[in-house]
CSV table of C-alpha atoms and ligand atoms in Angstrom, one decimal:
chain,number,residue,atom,x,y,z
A,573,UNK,CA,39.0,-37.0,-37.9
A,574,UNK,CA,39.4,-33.7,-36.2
A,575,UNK,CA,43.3,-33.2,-35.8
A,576,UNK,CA,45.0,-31.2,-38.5
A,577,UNK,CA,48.7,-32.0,-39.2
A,578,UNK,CA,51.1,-29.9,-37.9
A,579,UNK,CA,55.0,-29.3,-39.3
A,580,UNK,CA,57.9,-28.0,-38.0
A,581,UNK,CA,59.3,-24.9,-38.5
A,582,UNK,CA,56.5,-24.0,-40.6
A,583,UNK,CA,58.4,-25.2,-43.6
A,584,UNK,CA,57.6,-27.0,-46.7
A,585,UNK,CA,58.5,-30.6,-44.7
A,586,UNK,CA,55.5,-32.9,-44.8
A,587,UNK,CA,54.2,-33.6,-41.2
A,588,UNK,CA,55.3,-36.7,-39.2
A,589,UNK,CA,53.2,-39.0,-37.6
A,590,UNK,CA,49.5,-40.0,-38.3
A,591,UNK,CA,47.1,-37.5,-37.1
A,592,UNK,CA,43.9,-39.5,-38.4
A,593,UNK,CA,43.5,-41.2,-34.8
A,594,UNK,CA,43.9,-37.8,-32.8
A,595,UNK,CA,41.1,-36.8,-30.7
A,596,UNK,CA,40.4,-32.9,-30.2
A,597,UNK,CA,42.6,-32.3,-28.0
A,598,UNK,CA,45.5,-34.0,-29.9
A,599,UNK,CA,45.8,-36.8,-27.7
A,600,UNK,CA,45.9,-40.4,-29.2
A,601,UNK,CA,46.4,-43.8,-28.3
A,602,UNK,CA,50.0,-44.9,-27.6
A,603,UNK,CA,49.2,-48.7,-28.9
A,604,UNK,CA,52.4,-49.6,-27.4
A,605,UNK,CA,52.3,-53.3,-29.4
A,606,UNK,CA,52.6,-52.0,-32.4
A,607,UNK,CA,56.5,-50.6,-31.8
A,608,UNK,CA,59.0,-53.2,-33.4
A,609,UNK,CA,61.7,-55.1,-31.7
A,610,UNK,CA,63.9,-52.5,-34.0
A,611,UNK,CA,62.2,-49.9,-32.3
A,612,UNK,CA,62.7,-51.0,-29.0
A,613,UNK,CA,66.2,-51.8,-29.9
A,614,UNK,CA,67.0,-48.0,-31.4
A,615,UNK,CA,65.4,-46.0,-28.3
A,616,UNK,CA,67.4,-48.6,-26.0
A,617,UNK,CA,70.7,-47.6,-27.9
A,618,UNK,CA,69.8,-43.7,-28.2
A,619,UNK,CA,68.8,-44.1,-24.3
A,620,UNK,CA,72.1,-46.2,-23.0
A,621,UNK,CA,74.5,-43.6,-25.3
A,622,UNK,CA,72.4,-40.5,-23.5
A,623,UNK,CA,73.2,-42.3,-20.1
A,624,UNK,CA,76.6,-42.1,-20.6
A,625,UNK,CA,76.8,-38.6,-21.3
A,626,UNK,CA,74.6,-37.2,-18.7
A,627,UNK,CA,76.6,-38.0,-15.9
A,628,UNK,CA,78.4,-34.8,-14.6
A,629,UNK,CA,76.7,-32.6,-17.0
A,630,UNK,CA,73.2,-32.9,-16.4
A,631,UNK,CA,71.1,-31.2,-13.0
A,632,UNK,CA,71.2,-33.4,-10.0
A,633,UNK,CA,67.4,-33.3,-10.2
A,634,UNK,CA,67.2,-35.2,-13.6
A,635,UNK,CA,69.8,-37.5,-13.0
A,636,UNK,CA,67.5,-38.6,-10.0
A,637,UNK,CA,64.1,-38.9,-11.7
A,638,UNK,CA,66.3,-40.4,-14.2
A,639,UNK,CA,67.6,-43.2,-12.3
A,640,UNK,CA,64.3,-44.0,-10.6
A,641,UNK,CA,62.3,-44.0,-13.5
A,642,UNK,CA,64.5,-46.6,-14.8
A,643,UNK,CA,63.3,-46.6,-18.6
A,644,UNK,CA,66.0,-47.3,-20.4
A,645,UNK,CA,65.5,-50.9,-21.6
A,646,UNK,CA,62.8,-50.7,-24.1
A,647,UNK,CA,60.1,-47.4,-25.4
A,648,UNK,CA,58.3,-47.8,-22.4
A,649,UNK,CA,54.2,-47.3,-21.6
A,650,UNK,CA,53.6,-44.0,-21.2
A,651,UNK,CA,50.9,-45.0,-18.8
A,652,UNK,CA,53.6,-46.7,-16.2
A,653,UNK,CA,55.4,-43.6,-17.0
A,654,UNK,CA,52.3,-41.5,-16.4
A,655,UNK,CA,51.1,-43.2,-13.0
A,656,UNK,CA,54.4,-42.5,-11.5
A,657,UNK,CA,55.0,-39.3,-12.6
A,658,UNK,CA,51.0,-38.4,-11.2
A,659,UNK,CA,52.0,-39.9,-7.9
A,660,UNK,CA,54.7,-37.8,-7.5
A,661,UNK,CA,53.7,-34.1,-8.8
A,662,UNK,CA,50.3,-34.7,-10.3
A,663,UNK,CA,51.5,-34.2,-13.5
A,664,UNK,CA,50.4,-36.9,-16.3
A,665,UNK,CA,51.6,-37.6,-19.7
A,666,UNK,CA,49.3,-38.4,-22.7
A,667,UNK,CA,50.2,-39.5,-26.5
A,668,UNK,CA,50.1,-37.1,-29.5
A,669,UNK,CA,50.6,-38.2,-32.9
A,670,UNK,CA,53.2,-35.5,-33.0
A,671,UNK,CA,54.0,-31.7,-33.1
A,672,UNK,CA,50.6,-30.4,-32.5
A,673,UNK,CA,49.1,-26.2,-32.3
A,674,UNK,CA,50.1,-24.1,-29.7
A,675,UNK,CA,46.9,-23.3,-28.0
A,676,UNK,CA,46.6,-27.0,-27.8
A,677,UNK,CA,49.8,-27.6,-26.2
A,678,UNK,CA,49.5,-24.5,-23.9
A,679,UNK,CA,45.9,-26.1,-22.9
A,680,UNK,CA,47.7,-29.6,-21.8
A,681,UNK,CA,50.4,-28.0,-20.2
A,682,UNK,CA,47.5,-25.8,-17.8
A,683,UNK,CA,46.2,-28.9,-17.1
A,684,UNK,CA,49.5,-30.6,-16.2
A,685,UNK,CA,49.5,-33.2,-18.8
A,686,UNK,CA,52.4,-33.1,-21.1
A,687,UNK,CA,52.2,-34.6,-24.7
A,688,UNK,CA,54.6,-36.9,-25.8
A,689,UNK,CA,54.9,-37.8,-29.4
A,690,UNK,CA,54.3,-41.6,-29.8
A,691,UNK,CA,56.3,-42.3,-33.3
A,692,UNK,CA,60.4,-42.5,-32.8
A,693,UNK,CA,63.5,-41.5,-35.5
A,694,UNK,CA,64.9,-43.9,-38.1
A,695,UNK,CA,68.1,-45.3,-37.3
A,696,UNK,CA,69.3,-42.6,-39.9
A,697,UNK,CA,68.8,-40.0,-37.6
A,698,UNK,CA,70.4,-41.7,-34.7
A,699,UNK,CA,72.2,-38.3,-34.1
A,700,UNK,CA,70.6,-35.9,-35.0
A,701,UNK,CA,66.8,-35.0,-35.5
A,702,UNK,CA,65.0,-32.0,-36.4
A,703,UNK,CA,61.5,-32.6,-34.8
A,704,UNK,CA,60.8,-33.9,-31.3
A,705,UNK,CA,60.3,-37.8,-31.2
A,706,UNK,CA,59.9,-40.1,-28.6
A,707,UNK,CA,62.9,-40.3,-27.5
A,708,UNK,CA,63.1,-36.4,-26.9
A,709,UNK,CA,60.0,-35.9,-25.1
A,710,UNK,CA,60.5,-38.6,-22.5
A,711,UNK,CA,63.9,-38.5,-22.2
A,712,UNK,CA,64.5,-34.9,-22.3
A,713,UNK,CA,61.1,-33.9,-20.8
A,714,UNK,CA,59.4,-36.0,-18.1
A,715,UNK,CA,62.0,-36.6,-15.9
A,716,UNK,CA,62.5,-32.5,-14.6
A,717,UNK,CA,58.3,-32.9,-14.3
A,718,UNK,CA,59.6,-35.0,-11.0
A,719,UNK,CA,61.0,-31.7,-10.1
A,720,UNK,CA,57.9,-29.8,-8.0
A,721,UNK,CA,59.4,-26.1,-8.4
A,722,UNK,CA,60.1,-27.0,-12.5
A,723,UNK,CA,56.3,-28.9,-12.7
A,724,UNK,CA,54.7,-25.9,-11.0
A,725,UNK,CA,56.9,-24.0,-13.5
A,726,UNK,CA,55.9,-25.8,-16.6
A,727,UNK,CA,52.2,-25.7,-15.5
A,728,UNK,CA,52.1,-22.1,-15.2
A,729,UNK,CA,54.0,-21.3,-18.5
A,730,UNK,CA,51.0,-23.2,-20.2
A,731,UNK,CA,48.5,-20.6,-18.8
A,732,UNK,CA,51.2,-18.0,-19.9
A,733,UNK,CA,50.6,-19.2,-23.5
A,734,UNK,CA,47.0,-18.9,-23.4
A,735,UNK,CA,47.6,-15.9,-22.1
A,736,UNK,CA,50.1,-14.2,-24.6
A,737,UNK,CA,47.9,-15.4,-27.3
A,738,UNK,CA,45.4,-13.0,-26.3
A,739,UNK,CA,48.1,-10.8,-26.0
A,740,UNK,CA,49.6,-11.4,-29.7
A,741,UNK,CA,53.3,-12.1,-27.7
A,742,UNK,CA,53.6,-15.8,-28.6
A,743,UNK,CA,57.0,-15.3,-30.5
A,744,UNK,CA,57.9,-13.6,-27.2
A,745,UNK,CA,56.9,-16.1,-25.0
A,746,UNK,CA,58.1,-18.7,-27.2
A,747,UNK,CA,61.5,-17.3,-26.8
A,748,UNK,CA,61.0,-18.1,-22.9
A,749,UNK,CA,60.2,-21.8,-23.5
A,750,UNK,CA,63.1,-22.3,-26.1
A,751,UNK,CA,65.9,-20.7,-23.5
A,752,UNK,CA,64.7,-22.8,-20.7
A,753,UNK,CA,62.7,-25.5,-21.1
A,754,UNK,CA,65.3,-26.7,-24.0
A,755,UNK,CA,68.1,-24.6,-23.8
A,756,UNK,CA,68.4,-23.8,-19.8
A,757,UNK,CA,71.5,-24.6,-17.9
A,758,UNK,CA,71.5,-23.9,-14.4
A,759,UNK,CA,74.4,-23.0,-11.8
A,760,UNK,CA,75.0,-25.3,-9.2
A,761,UNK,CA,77.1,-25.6,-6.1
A,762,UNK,CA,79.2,-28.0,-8.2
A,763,UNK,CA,79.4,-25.7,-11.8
A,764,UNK,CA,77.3,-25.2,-14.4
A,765,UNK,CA,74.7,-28.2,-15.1
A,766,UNK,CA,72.5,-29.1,-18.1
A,767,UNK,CA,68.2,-28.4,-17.5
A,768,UNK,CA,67.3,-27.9,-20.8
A,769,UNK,CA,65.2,-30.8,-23.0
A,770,UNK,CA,66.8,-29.9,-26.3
A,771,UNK,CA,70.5,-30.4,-25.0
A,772,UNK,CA,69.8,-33.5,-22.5
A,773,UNK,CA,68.6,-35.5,-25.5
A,774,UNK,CA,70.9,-34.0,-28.2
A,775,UNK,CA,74.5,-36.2,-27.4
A,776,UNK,CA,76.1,-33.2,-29.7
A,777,UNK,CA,74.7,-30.4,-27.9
A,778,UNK,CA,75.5,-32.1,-24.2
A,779,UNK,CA,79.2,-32.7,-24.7
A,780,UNK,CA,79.4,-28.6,-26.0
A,781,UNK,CA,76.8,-26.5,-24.0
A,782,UNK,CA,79.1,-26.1,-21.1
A,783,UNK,CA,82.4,-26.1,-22.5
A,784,UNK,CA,82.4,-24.8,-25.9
A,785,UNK,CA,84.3,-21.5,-26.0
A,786,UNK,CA,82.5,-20.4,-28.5
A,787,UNK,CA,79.4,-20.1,-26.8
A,788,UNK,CA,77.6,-17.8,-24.2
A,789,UNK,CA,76.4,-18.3,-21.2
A,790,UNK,CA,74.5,-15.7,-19.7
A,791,UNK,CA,72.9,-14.9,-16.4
A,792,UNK,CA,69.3,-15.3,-16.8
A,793,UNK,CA,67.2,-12.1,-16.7
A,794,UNK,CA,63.7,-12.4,-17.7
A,795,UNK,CA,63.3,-9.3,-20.5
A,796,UNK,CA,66.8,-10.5,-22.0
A,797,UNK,CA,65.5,-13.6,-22.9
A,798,UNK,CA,62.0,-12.5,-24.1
A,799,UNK,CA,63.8,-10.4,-26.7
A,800,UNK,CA,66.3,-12.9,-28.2
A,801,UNK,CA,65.6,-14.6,-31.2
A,802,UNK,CA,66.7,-17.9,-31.6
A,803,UNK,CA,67.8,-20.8,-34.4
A,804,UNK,CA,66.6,-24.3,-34.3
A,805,UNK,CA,68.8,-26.3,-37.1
A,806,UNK,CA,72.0,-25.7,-35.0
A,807,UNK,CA,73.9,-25.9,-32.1
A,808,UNK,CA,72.7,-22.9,-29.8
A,809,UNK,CA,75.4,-19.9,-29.7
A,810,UNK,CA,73.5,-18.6,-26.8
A,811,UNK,CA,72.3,-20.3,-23.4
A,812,UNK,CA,70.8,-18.1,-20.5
A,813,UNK,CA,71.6,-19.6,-17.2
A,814,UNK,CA,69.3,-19.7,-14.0
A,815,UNK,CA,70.3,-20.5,-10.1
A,816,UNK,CA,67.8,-22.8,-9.7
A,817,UNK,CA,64.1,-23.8,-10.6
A,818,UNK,CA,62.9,-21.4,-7.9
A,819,UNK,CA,64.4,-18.4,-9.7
A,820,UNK,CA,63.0,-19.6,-12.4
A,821,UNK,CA,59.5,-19.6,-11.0
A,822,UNK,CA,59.9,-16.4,-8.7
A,823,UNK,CA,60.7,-14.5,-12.0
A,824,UNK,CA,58.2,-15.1,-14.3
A,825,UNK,CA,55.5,-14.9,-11.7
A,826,UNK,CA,54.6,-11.6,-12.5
A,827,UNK,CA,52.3,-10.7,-15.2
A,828,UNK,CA,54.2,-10.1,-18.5
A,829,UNK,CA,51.3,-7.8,-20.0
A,830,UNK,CA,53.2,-4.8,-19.3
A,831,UNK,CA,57.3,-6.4,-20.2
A,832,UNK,CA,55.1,-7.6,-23.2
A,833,UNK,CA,53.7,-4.0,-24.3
A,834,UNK,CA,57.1,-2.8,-24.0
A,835,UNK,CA,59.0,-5.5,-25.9
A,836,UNK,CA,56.8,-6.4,-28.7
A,837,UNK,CA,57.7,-2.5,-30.5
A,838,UNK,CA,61.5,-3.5,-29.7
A,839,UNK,CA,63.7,-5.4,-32.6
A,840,UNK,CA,65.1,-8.6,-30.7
A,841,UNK,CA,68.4,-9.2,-30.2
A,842,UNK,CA,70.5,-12.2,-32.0
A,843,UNK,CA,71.7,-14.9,-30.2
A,844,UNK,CA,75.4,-14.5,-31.4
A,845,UNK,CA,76.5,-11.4,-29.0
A,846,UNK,CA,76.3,-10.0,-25.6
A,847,UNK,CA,74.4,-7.0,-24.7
A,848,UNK,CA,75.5,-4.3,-22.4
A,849,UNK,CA,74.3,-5.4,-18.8
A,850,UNK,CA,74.3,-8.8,-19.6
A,851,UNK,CA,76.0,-11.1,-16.9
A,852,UNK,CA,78.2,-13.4,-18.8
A,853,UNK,CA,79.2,-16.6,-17.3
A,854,UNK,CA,82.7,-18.6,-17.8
A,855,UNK,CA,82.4,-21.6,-19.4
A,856,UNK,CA,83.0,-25.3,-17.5
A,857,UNK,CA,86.1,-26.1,-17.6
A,858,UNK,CA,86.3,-29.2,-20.1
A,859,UNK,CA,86.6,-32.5,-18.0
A,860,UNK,CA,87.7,-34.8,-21.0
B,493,LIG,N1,53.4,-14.7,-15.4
B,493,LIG,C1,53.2,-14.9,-16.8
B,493,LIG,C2,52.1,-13.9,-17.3
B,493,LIG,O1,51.5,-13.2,-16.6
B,493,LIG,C3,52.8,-16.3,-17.1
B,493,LIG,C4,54.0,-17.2,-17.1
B,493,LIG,C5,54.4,-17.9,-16.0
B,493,LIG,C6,54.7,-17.4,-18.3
B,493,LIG,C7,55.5,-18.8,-16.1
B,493,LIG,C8,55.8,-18.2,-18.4
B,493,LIG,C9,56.2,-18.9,-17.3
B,493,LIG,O2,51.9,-13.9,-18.5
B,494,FE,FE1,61.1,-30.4,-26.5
């Protein structure tokens, strides 16, 4: 055994899942078989109730991977998952036991495989779930990794991380990840849609991020979002919003050593107000 245990939020919670079988790199066997018909019924019902509520809300290029991948009737093999997903961007999923280090994840990510955790919630936490499962990774995840522009994206953010780890700008960097790759909505010919992992599989967080009043939605600028903090045990009060994966990709092409040497002195800004220059979007106009 090589794989230490990794918790969430760094708090006193034991960790999840059984890291004994982990190789080095964190990846483990799936061993699909030994998933219970209970199992396969709970990710079937947290998957058709997700279904529902994406329509309309999320980006037109998940709702397409979506459809094709077509994995809704039972937890799935990751390697059918993972052979179509490498045909189509090169990308590959492998299993983790769970949450796993940062320089491991940023490693898998520069080599285009994505971990997905292999254990899924309790029926108890049909709702709502503090770490990633199964169900979050691939349903949130793997279908944008369809998406060339967000794959390319996602690949090049894992050699970011390696990078800002030799740059001691991890929490800034992190901050990046959080407000797109779980948070993001994007702005679309047809009004805001959903990108963002954490909303897509959170069936609380989908039905508010584009209409709640409450919130903000703000036009995505790349040192704005390095420098806001963020909270992970609620709904988000702020969401930064791109025009589209290429955007995305154009602006965070250039190296953040110097945005880094500049930000890390800064204090960060909280996610419950606006700052002055910031482009604040309208919220959707509720549909239901
Ligand atoms: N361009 C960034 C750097 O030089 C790396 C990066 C790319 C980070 C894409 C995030 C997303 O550090
Ligand atoms: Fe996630």
């Amino acid at each position: 055994m090589s794989a230490t245990p990794v918790t969430y939020g760094g708090s006193r919670r034991p960790p999840r899942g059984d890291y004994s079988l982990a190789r080095d790199d964190y990846t483990c066997d799936q061993n699909w078989d030994l998933y219970t018909p209970q199992q396969h019924e709970l990710y079937a019902r947290l998957y058709a109730r997700q279904l529902r509520l994406v329509d309309g809300r999320a980006c037109d290029e998940f709702l397409k991977a979506l459809a094709h991948l077509d994995m809704g009737a039972r937890i799935p093999r990751f390697e059918d998952v993972c052979e179509r997903l490498a045909r189509a961007t090169g990308w590959r999923i492998v299993a983790v036991p769970g949450l796993i280090p940062e320089d491991a994840f940023f490693r898998l990510l520069s080599q285009r495989r994505f971990p997905v955790t292999v254990w899924l919630r309790t029926p108890e936490e049909f709702d709502y779930i503090v770490e990633p499962d199964l169900f979050h990774d691939l349903f949130g995840h793997v279908p944008l990794l369809f998406d060339p522009v967000f794959a390319d994206y996602m690949q090049a953010y894992g050699e970011g991380g390696l990078k800002a780890q030799r740059r001691h700008a991890l929490e800034l960097l992190a901050r990046l990840y959080w407000y797109t790759v779980e948070f993001g909505l994007i702005d679309t010919a047809r009004g805001l849609r959903v990108y963002g992992a954490g909303i897509l599989s959170s069936p609380g967080e989908l039905q508010r991020s584009l209409v709640d009043p409450a919130a903000l939605r703000i036009g995505f600028d790349l040192r704005r979002v390095l420098r806001t903090a963020y909270e992970i045990d609620d709904f988000q009060k702020t969401y930064f919003v791109i025009d589209g994966f290429a955007q995305l990709f154009q602006q965070t092409a250039q190296d953040f050593t110097p945005i880094y040497e500049q930000l890390l002195p800064l204090p960060p800004f909280t996610p419950d107000r606006a700052q002055s220059g910031d482009r604040v979007l309208p919220a959707s106009a509720s549909s239901c």
